[in-house]
PDB file of C-alpha atoms in Angstrom:
ATOM      1  CA  UNK A   1       0.000   0.000   0.000  1.00 52.00           C
ATOM      2  CA  UNK A   2       1.365   3.410  -0.987  1.00 65.00           C
ATOM      3  CA  UNK A   3       2.360   5.649   1.897  1.00 79.00           C
ATOM      4  CA  UNK A   4       0.079   8.664   2.299  1.00 89.00           C
ATOM      5  CA  UNK A   5       1.660  12.082   1.876  1.00 95.00           C
ATOM      6  CA  UNK A   6       1.984  14.564   4.718  1.00 96.00           C
ATOM      7  CA  UNK A   7      -0.799  16.676   3.241  1.00 96.00           C
ATOM      8  CA  UNK A   8      -3.117  13.696   2.940  1.00 96.00           C
ATOM      9  CA  UNK A   9      -2.464  12.751   6.551  1.00 96.00           C
ATOM     10  CA  UNK A  10      -3.213  16.265   7.753  1.00 97.00           C
ATOM     11  CA  UNK A  11      -6.467  16.460   5.804  1.00 96.00           C
ATOM     12  CA  UNK A  12      -7.523  13.054   7.086  1.00 95.00           C
ATOM     13  CA  UNK A  13      -6.825  13.960  10.712  1.00 96.00           C
ATOM     14  CA  UNK A  14      -8.494  17.370  10.415  1.00 97.00           C
ATOM     15  CA  UNK A  15     -11.586  15.618   9.058  1.00 95.00           C
ATOM     16  CA  UNK A  16     -11.411  12.988  11.798  1.00 94.00           C
ATOM     17  CA  UNK A  17     -11.202  15.687  14.490  1.00 95.00           C
ATOM     18  CA  UNK A  18     -13.659  17.971  12.660  1.00 96.00           C
ATOM     19  CA  UNK A  19     -11.248  20.922  12.712  1.00 97.00           C
ATOM     20  CA  UNK A  20     -11.054  23.590  10.006  1.00 97.00           C
ATOM     21  CA  UNK A  21      -7.805  24.750   8.455  1.00 96.00           C
ATOM     22  CA  UNK A  22      -8.212  28.143  10.081  1.00 97.00           C
ATOM     23  CA  UNK A  23      -8.857  26.753  13.569  1.00 97.00           C
ATOM     24  CA  UNK A  24      -5.933  24.330  13.346  1.00 97.00           C
ATOM     25  CA  UNK A  25      -3.622  27.038  12.064  1.00 97.00           C
ATOM     26  CA  UNK A  26      -4.563  29.401  14.889  1.00 97.00           C
ATOM     27  CA  UNK A  27      -4.144  26.710  17.550  1.00 97.00           C
ATOM     28  CA  UNK A  28      -0.763  25.703  16.070  1.00 96.00           C
ATOM     29  CA  UNK A  29       0.433  29.325  15.826  1.00 96.00           C
ATOM     30  CA  UNK A  30       0.985  29.291  12.062  1.00 97.00           C
ATOM     31  CA  UNK A  31      -0.856  31.097   9.288  1.00 97.00           C
ATOM     32  CA  UNK A  32      -3.775  29.483   7.490  1.00 96.00           C
ATOM     33  CA  UNK A  33      -1.868  30.113   4.253  1.00 97.00           C
ATOM     34  CA  UNK A  34       1.131  28.148   5.543  1.00 97.00           C
ATOM     35  CA  UNK A  35      -1.097  25.255   6.614  1.00 97.00           C
ATOM     36  CA  UNK A  36      -2.809  25.275   3.230  1.00 97.00           C
ATOM     37  CA  UNK A  37       0.572  25.122   1.507  1.00 97.00           C
ATOM     38  CA  UNK A  38       1.630  22.208   3.754  1.00 97.00           C
ATOM     39  CA  UNK A  39      -1.506  20.269   2.874  1.00 96.00           C
ATOM     40  CA  UNK A  40      -1.006  20.826  -0.853  1.00 96.00           C
ATOM     41  CA  UNK A  41       2.702  20.009  -0.742  1.00 94.00           C
ATOM     42  CA  UNK A  42       3.814  23.528  -1.655  1.00 95.00           C
ATOM     43  CA  UNK A  43       5.550  24.076   1.677  1.00 94.00           C
ATOM     44  CA  UNK A  44       7.765  21.862   3.844  1.00 94.00           C
ATOM     45  CA  UNK A  45       7.101  22.344   7.568  1.00 96.00           C
ATOM     46  CA  UNK A  46       9.734  22.179  10.286  1.00 97.00           C
ATOM     47  CA  UNK A  47       9.658  19.440  12.903  1.00 97.00           C
ATOM     48  CA  UNK A  48       8.354  21.925  15.476  1.00 97.00           C
ATOM     49  CA  UNK A  49       5.379  22.758  13.245  1.00 97.00           C
ATOM     50  CA  UNK A  50       4.642  19.080  12.657  1.00 98.00           C
ATOM     51  CA  UNK A  51       4.814  18.430  16.398  1.00 98.00           C
ATOM     52  CA  UNK A  52       2.423  21.296  17.151  1.00 97.00           C
ATOM     53  CA  UNK A  53      -0.017  20.112  14.506  1.00 98.00           C
ATOM     54  CA  UNK A  54       0.095  16.577  15.903  1.00 97.00           C
ATOM     55  CA  UNK A  55      -0.486  17.885  19.432  1.00 97.00           C
ATOM     56  CA  UNK A  56      -3.456  20.043  18.443  1.00 97.00           C
ATOM     57  CA  UNK A  57      -4.997  17.131  16.522  1.00 97.00           C
ATOM     58  CA  UNK A  58      -4.497  14.801  19.517  1.00 95.00           C
ATOM     59  CA  UNK A  59      -2.742  12.335  17.259  1.00 96.00           C
ATOM     60  CA  UNK A  60      -1.534   9.052  18.758  1.00 96.00           C
ATOM     61  CA  UNK A  61       2.228   8.598  18.912  1.00 96.00           C
ATOM     62  CA  UNK A  62       2.174   6.103  16.043  1.00 95.00           C
ATOM     63  CA  UNK A  63       0.355   8.549  13.738  1.00 95.00           C
ATOM     64  CA  UNK A  64       2.631  11.400  14.839  1.00 97.00           C
ATOM     65  CA  UNK A  65       5.641   9.308  13.835  1.00 97.00           C
ATOM     66  CA  UNK A  66       4.065   8.493  10.468  1.00 96.00           C
ATOM     67  CA  UNK A  67       3.524  12.189   9.772  1.00 96.00           C
ATOM     68  CA  UNK A  68       7.141  13.025  10.645  1.00 97.00           C
ATOM     69  CA  UNK A  69       8.419  10.241   8.390  1.00 97.00           C
ATOM     70  CA  UNK A  70       6.197  11.435   5.528  1.00 96.00           C
ATOM     71  CA  UNK A  71       7.845  14.860   5.877  1.00 96.00           C
ATOM     72  CA  UNK A  72      11.313  13.303   5.714  1.00 96.00           C
ATOM     73  CA  UNK A  73      12.162  13.534   9.428  1.00 97.00           C
ATOM     74  CA  UNK A  74      13.059  10.981  12.062  1.00 97.00           C
ATOM     75  CA  UNK A  75      10.250   9.622  14.286  1.00 97.00           C
ATOM     76  CA  UNK A  76       9.534  11.517  17.486  1.00 96.00           C
ATOM     77  CA  UNK A  77       8.699   8.469  19.605  1.00 96.00           C
ATOM     78  CA  UNK A  78      10.478   5.168  20.155  1.00 95.00           C
ATOM     79  CA  UNK A  79       8.761   1.797  19.998  1.00 95.00           C
ATOM     80  CA  UNK A  80      10.268  -1.073  21.966  1.00 94.00           C
ATOM     81  CA  UNK A  81       8.845  -4.493  22.848  1.00 92.00           C
ATOM     82  CA  UNK A  82       7.634  -4.851  26.411  1.00 90.00           C
ATOM     83  CA  UNK A  83      10.455  -7.313  27.136  1.00 91.00           C
ATOM     84  CA  UNK A  84      13.073  -4.700  26.213  1.00 94.00           C
ATOM     85  CA  UNK A  85      15.394  -4.140  29.217  1.00 94.00           C
ATOM     86  CA  UNK A  86      14.636  -0.396  29.139  1.00 93.00           C
ATOM     87  CA  UNK A  87      10.967  -1.167  29.785  1.00 94.00           C
ATOM     88  CA  UNK A  88      11.651  -3.504  32.694  1.00 95.00           C
ATOM     89  CA  UNK A  89      10.191  -1.076  35.241  1.00 95.00           C
ATOM     90  CA  UNK A  90       6.997  -0.740  33.226  1.00 94.00           C
ATOM     91  CA  UNK A  91       6.768  -4.514  32.812  1.00 95.00           C
ATOM     92  CA  UNK A  92       7.137  -4.932  36.568  1.00 96.00           C
ATOM     93  CA  UNK A  93       4.299  -2.458  37.146  1.00 96.00           C
ATOM     94  CA  UNK A  94       2.044  -4.377  34.755  1.00 96.00           C
ATOM     95  CA  UNK A  95       2.836  -7.682  36.458  1.00 96.00           C
ATOM     96  CA  UNK A  96       2.200  -6.182  39.914  1.00 97.00           C
ATOM     97  CA  UNK A  97      -1.170  -4.775  38.841  1.00 97.00           C
ATOM     98  CA  UNK A  98      -2.237  -8.091  37.312  1.00 98.00           C
ATOM     99  CA  UNK A  99      -1.128 -10.192  40.278  1.00 97.00           C
ATOM    100  CA  UNK A 100      -2.611  -7.748  42.753  1.00 97.00           C
ATOM    101  CA  UNK A 101      -6.033  -8.140  41.159  1.00 97.00           C
ATOM    102  CA  UNK A 102      -6.260 -11.869  41.914  1.00 96.00           C
ATOM    103  CA  UNK A 103      -8.473 -13.789  42.542  1.00 95.00           C
ATOM    104  CA  UNK A 104     -10.279 -11.764  39.892  1.00 97.00           C
ATOM    105  CA  UNK A 105      -9.226 -11.929  36.217  1.00 97.00           C
ATOM    106  CA  UNK A 106      -7.053  -9.230  34.663  1.00 98.00           C
ATOM    107  CA  UNK A 107      -5.079  -9.031  31.434  1.00 98.00           C
ATOM    108  CA  UNK A 108      -2.904  -6.626  29.479  1.00 98.00           C
ATOM    109  CA  UNK A 109      -3.443  -6.099  25.752  1.00 98.00           C
ATOM    110  CA  UNK A 110      -1.674  -4.180  23.011  1.00 97.00           C
ATOM    111  CA  UNK A 111      -3.266  -1.756  20.553  1.00 95.00           C
ATOM    112  CA  UNK A 112      -4.754  -4.611  18.463  1.00 96.00           C
ATOM    113  CA  UNK A 113      -6.210  -6.381  21.513  1.00 97.00           C
ATOM    114  CA  UNK A 114      -3.525  -9.069  21.468  1.00 98.00           C
ATOM    115  CA  UNK A 115      -2.807 -10.610  24.856  1.00 98.00           C
ATOM    116  CA  UNK A 116       0.454  -9.383  26.383  1.00 97.00           C
ATOM    117  CA  UNK A 117       0.140 -10.715  29.936  1.00 97.00           C
ATOM    118  CA  UNK A 118      -2.498 -12.105  32.291  1.00 98.00           C
ATOM    119  CA  UNK A 119      -2.921 -13.198  35.881  1.00 97.00           C
ATOM    120  CA  UNK A 120      -3.665 -16.657  37.267  1.00 96.00           C
ATOM    121  CA  UNK A 121      -7.435 -16.109  37.230  1.00 96.00           C
ATOM    122  CA  UNK A 122      -7.800 -15.639  33.478  1.00 96.00           C
ATOM    123  CA  UNK A 123      -7.649 -19.376  32.579  1.00 93.00           C
ATOM    124  CA  UNK A 124     -10.882 -19.830  34.547  1.00 90.00           C
ATOM    125  CA  UNK A 125     -12.629 -17.884  31.795  1.00 91.00           C
ATOM    126  CA  UNK A 126     -11.020 -19.731  28.900  1.00 93.00           C
ATOM    127  CA  UNK A 127     -12.185 -23.307  29.536  1.00 87.00           C
ATOM    128  CA  UNK A 128     -13.247 -24.890  26.257  1.00 89.00           C
ATOM    129  CA  UNK A 129     -11.581 -22.336  23.956  1.00 96.00           C
ATOM    130  CA  UNK A 130     -10.292 -23.974  20.758  1.00 97.00           C
ATOM    131  CA  UNK A 131      -6.496 -24.475  20.847  1.00 96.00           C
ATOM    132  CA  UNK A 132      -5.997 -22.556  17.590  1.00 97.00           C
ATOM    133  CA  UNK A 133      -7.402 -19.399  19.205  1.00 97.00           C
ATOM    134  CA  UNK A 134      -4.816 -19.717  21.982  1.00 97.00           C
ATOM    135  CA  UNK A 135      -1.875 -19.762  19.567  1.00 96.00           C
ATOM    136  CA  UNK A 136       0.118 -16.490  19.731  1.00 95.00           C
ATOM    137  CA  UNK A 137      -0.770 -13.804  19.042  1.00 95.00           C
ATOM    138  CA  UNK A 138      -3.854 -14.451  21.165  1.00 97.00           C
ATOM    139  CA  UNK A 139      -6.515 -11.887  20.299  1.00 98.00           C
ATOM    140  CA  UNK A 140      -8.966 -11.393  23.155  1.00 98.00           C
ATOM    141  CA  UNK A 141     -11.736  -9.936  20.973  1.00 98.00           C
ATOM    142  CA  UNK A 142     -11.530 -12.933  18.657  1.00 97.00           C
ATOM    143  CA  UNK A 143     -11.770 -15.252  21.664  1.00 98.00           C
ATOM    144  CA  UNK A 144     -14.792 -13.331  22.942  1.00 97.00           C
ATOM    145  CA  UNK A 145     -16.771 -13.269  19.683  1.00 97.00           C
ATOM    146  CA  UNK A 146     -15.746 -16.425  17.827  1.00 96.00           C
ATOM    147  CA  UNK A 147     -17.993 -19.510  18.291  1.00 95.00           C
ATOM    148  CA  UNK A 148     -14.789 -21.489  18.934  1.00 96.00           C
ATOM    149  CA  UNK A 149     -13.993 -19.149  21.811  1.00 97.00           C
ATOM    150  CA  UNK A 150     -16.093 -18.203  24.821  1.00 97.00           C
ATOM    151  CA  UNK A 151     -19.000 -16.817  22.775  1.00 96.00           C
ATOM    152  CA  UNK A 152     -21.234 -19.874  23.432  1.00 94.00           C
ATOM    153  CA  UNK A 153     -20.717 -19.419  27.190  1.00 95.00           C
ATOM    154  CA  UNK A 154     -21.647 -15.708  27.278  1.00 96.00           C
ATOM    155  CA  UNK A 155     -25.211 -15.565  28.592  1.00 94.00           C
ATOM    156  CA  UNK A 156     -25.741 -11.985  27.322  1.00 94.00           C
ATOM    157  CA  UNK A 157     -23.781 -12.461  24.103  1.00 95.00           C
ATOM    158  CA  UNK A 158     -25.768 -10.017  21.925  1.00 93.00           C
ATOM    159  CA  UNK A 159     -25.238  -7.283  24.488  1.00 94.00           C
ATOM    160  CA  UNK A 160     -21.543  -8.045  25.075  1.00 95.00           C
ATOM    161  CA  UNK A 161     -20.864  -8.280  21.336  1.00 95.00           C
ATOM    162  CA  UNK A 162     -22.468  -4.866  20.755  1.00 94.00           C
ATOM    163  CA  UNK A 163     -20.440  -3.419  23.629  1.00 95.00           C
ATOM    164  CA  UNK A 164     -17.095  -4.754  22.343  1.00 96.00           C
ATOM    165  CA  UNK A 165     -17.722  -3.672  18.758  1.00 97.00           C
ATOM    166  CA  UNK A 166     -18.740  -0.193  19.936  1.00 96.00           C
ATOM    167  CA  UNK A 167     -15.483   0.076  21.901  1.00 96.00           C
ATOM    168  CA  UNK A 168     -13.507  -1.056  18.875  1.00 97.00           C
ATOM    169  CA  UNK A 169     -15.272   1.455  16.613  1.00 96.00           C
ATOM    170  CA  UNK A 170     -14.527   4.267  19.059  1.00 95.00           C
ATOM    171  CA  UNK A 171     -10.870   3.206  19.166  1.00 96.00           C
ATOM    172  CA  UNK A 172     -10.706   3.270  15.358  1.00 95.00           C
ATOM    173  CA  UNK A 173     -12.271   6.728  15.290  1.00 93.00           C
ATOM    174  CA  UNK A 174      -9.697   7.984  17.790  1.00 92.00           C
ATOM    175  CA  UNK A 175      -6.625   6.402  16.205  1.00 93.00           C
ATOM    176  CA  UNK A 176      -7.382   5.811  12.519  1.00 91.00           C
ATOM    177  CA  UNK A 177      -5.467   2.537  12.891  1.00 94.00           C
ATOM    178  CA  UNK A 178      -5.810   0.335   9.759  1.00 93.00           C
ATOM    179  CA  UNK A 179      -4.924  -2.790  11.779  1.00 94.00           C
ATOM    180  CA  UNK A 180      -7.986  -2.165  13.948  1.00 97.00           C
ATOM    181  CA  UNK A 181     -10.132  -1.556  10.874  1.00 97.00           C
ATOM    182  CA  UNK A 182      -9.125  -4.973   9.540  1.00 97.00           C
ATOM    183  CA  UNK A 183      -9.854  -6.571  12.922  1.00 97.00           C
ATOM    184  CA  UNK A 184     -13.285  -4.966  13.055  1.00 98.00           C
ATOM    185  CA  UNK A 185     -14.136  -6.213   9.551  1.00 97.00           C
ATOM    186  CA  UNK A 186     -13.050  -9.729  10.535  1.00 97.00           C
ATOM    187  CA  UNK A 187     -15.100  -9.733  13.740  1.00 97.00           C
ATOM    188  CA  UNK A 188     -18.237  -8.363  12.095  1.00 96.00           C
ATOM    189  CA  UNK A 189     -17.951 -11.071   9.417  1.00 96.00           C
ATOM    190  CA  UNK A 190     -18.117 -13.888  11.989  1.00 94.00           C
ATOM    191  CA  UNK A 191     -21.525 -15.609  11.596  1.00 88.00           C
ATOM    192  CA  UNK A 192     -23.675 -14.227  14.364  1.00 79.00           C
ATOM    193  CA  UNK A 193     -26.661 -16.018  15.832  1.00 72.00           C
ATOM    194  CA  UNK A 194     -27.579 -15.651  19.458  1.00 62.00           C
ATOM    195  CA  UNK A 195     -30.489 -16.716  21.609  1.00 62.00           C
ATOM    196  CA  UNK A 196     -29.555 -14.146  24.245  1.00 57.00           C
ATOM    197  CA  UNK A 197     -31.692 -11.010  24.616  1.00 58.00           C
ATOM    198  CA  UNK A 198     -30.983  -8.017  22.393  1.00 57.00           C
ATOM    199  CA  UNK A 199     -28.944  -5.170  23.920  1.00 55.00           C
ATOM    200  CA  UNK A 200     -31.074  -3.092  26.274  1.00 58.00           C
ATOM    201  CA  UNK A 201     -30.831  -0.514  29.003  1.00 54.00           C
ATOM    202  CA  UNK A 202     -29.912  -1.577  32.522  1.00 52.00           C
ATOM    203  CA  UNK A 203     -31.813   0.908  34.611  1.00 49.00           C
ATOM    204  CA  UNK A 204     -29.631   1.544  37.630  1.00 55.00           C
ATOM    205  CA  UNK A 205     -26.699  -0.599  36.423  1.00 59.00           C
ATOM    206  CA  UNK A 206     -23.304   1.129  36.334  1.00 69.00           C
ATOM    207  CA  UNK A 207     -21.766  -0.773  33.387  1.00 84.00           C
ATOM    208  CA  UNK A 208     -22.436  -3.419  30.743  1.00 91.00           C
ATOM    209  CA  UNK A 209     -21.801  -6.764  32.481  1.00 94.00           C
ATOM    210  CA  UNK A 210     -20.079  -9.846  31.132  1.00 96.00           C
ATOM    211  CA  UNK A 211     -22.182 -12.858  32.170  1.00 96.00           C
ATOM    212  CA  UNK A 212     -20.249 -16.059  31.582  1.00 96.00           C
ATOM    213  CA  UNK A 213     -21.365 -19.652  32.176  1.00 95.00           C
ATOM    214  CA  UNK A 214     -18.368 -21.671  33.410  1.00 93.00           C
ATOM    215  CA  UNK A 215     -17.719 -25.012  35.164  1.00 90.00           C
ATOM    216  CA  UNK A 216     -17.757 -22.945  38.372  1.00 90.00           C
ATOM    217  CA  UNK A 217     -21.236 -21.588  37.667  1.00 92.00           C
ATOM    218  CA  UNK A 218     -22.341 -18.296  36.166  1.00 95.00           C
ATOM    219  CA  UNK A 219     -19.819 -15.511  36.684  1.00 96.00           C
ATOM    220  CA  UNK A 220     -20.861 -11.893  36.256  1.00 96.00           C
ATOM    221  CA  UNK A 221     -18.288  -9.141  35.813  1.00 97.00           C
ATOM    222  CA  UNK A 222     -17.887  -5.463  35.196  1.00 96.00           C
ATOM    223  CA  UNK A 223     -14.568  -4.273  33.792  1.00 95.00           C
ATOM    224  CA  UNK A 224     -12.265  -1.280  34.041  1.00 96.00           C
ATOM    225  CA  UNK A 225      -9.446  -0.166  31.746  1.00 96.00           C
ATOM    226  CA  UNK A 226      -6.112   1.218  32.974  1.00 96.00           C
ATOM    227  CA  UNK A 227      -3.528   2.940  30.767  1.00 95.00           C
ATOM    228  CA  UNK A 228      -0.179   4.618  31.457  1.00 94.00           C
ATOM    229  CA  UNK A 229      -0.799   8.268  32.225  1.00 90.00           C
ATOM    230  CA  UNK A 230       2.272   9.860  30.648  1.00 89.00           C
ATOM    231  CA  UNK A 231       3.967   7.353  28.333  1.00 92.00           C
ATOM    232  CA  UNK A 232       7.038   8.294  26.302  1.00 91.00           C
ATOM    233  CA  UNK A 233       7.170   5.035  24.334  1.00 95.00           C
ATOM    234  CA  UNK A 234       4.674   3.862  21.704  1.00 96.00           C
ATOM    235  CA  UNK A 235       4.378   0.400  23.265  1.00 96.00           C
ATOM    236  CA  UNK A 236       3.412   1.866  26.640  1.00 95.00           C
ATOM    237  CA  UNK A 237       1.034   4.400  25.077  1.00 96.00           C
ATOM    238  CA  UNK A 238      -0.894   1.551  23.432  1.00 96.00           C
ATOM    239  CA  UNK A 239      -0.890  -0.859  26.381  1.00 97.00           C
ATOM    240  CA  UNK A 240      -4.132  -1.317  28.324  1.00 97.00           C
ATOM    241  CA  UNK A 241      -4.933  -3.383  31.396  1.00 97.00           C
ATOM    242  CA  UNK A 242      -8.449  -4.831  31.512  1.00 97.00           C
ATOM    243  CA  UNK A 243      -9.465  -5.734  35.065  1.00 97.00           C
ATOM    244  CA  UNK A 244     -12.670  -7.671  35.765  1.00 97.00           C
ATOM    245  CA  UNK A 245     -14.523  -7.185  39.049  1.00 97.00           C
ATOM    246  CA  UNK A 246     -17.326  -9.375  40.423  1.00 97.00           C
ATOM    247  CA  UNK A 247     -20.690  -7.809  39.636  1.00 95.00           C
ATOM    248  CA  UNK A 248     -22.336  -9.808  42.417  1.00 95.00           C
ATOM    249  CA  UNK A 249     -21.456 -11.594  45.652  1.00 96.00           C
ATOM    250  CA  UNK A 250     -21.806 -15.090  44.154  1.00 96.00           C
ATOM    251  CA  UNK A 251     -19.176 -14.399  41.493  1.00 96.00           C
ATOM    252  CA  UNK A 252     -16.668 -13.221  44.086  1.00 95.00           C
ATOM    253  CA  UNK A 253     -17.236 -16.317  46.230  1.00 95.00           C
ATOM    254  CA  UNK A 254     -16.900 -18.693  43.273  1.00 94.00           C
ATOM    255  CA  UNK A 255     -13.646 -17.103  42.129  1.00 94.00           C
ATOM    256  CA  UNK A 256     -12.104 -17.149  45.600  1.00 92.00           C
ATOM    257  CA  UNK A 257     -13.049 -20.828  45.977  1.00 92.00           C
ATOM    258  CA  UNK A 258     -11.681 -21.731  42.513  1.00 89.00           C
ATOM    259  CA  UNK A 259      -8.281 -20.197  43.181  1.00 86.00           C
ATOM    260  CA  UNK A 260      -8.061 -21.487  46.722  1.00 75.00           C
TER     261      UNK A 260
END
């Protein structure tokens, strides 16, 4: 696929953020004429201008790097694997958060929802998952929505599927990530038939629950997402920890009994 030009990237991100040329130019402290020339390729911006434009458009680090490269400059942000020695402190934090959440399930995922790490409670949710879905890279959305995964055990599958796809769509809107667009197309193409009720309101509920039938009985969860607050590395900026909390007393008791 041909690499988009700097001007094309700027126009795409302005449209995504619904920002006019004039408003972006004012916020970035450049003239509208200069911004117009950048978008048409008639002017080459400095790195400082590119960085200001990226900041005002709230571009993710990965997109910011792509825009710098398109302009002929070096990337602004490094990307290292989580097992890189320089990220050892961050890896330790992730492991501490996951372990500290036991006996309740928690996992860390990358930008494409691939499993990076998990605690000892997660296998309780994966009983019966087809071995091919557990081959790396393990994609947690695929496991959730594929009939070979945990989909048949989700009591409120229609509701949970709608919730996950809405989250994925919002992530695509925020990042413009083509890898996520491909994942969404794949997940929506999975044959979908469910006897569970259609998505509905929950009255006084605080979140969409995950209701899962397991060998330990029905487990009901609500989840939270944790991200690094001030990352300087692309890997850390895209890492998310999903922590599941018991939505009722019975779930908490069953999990504590299962893990001893």
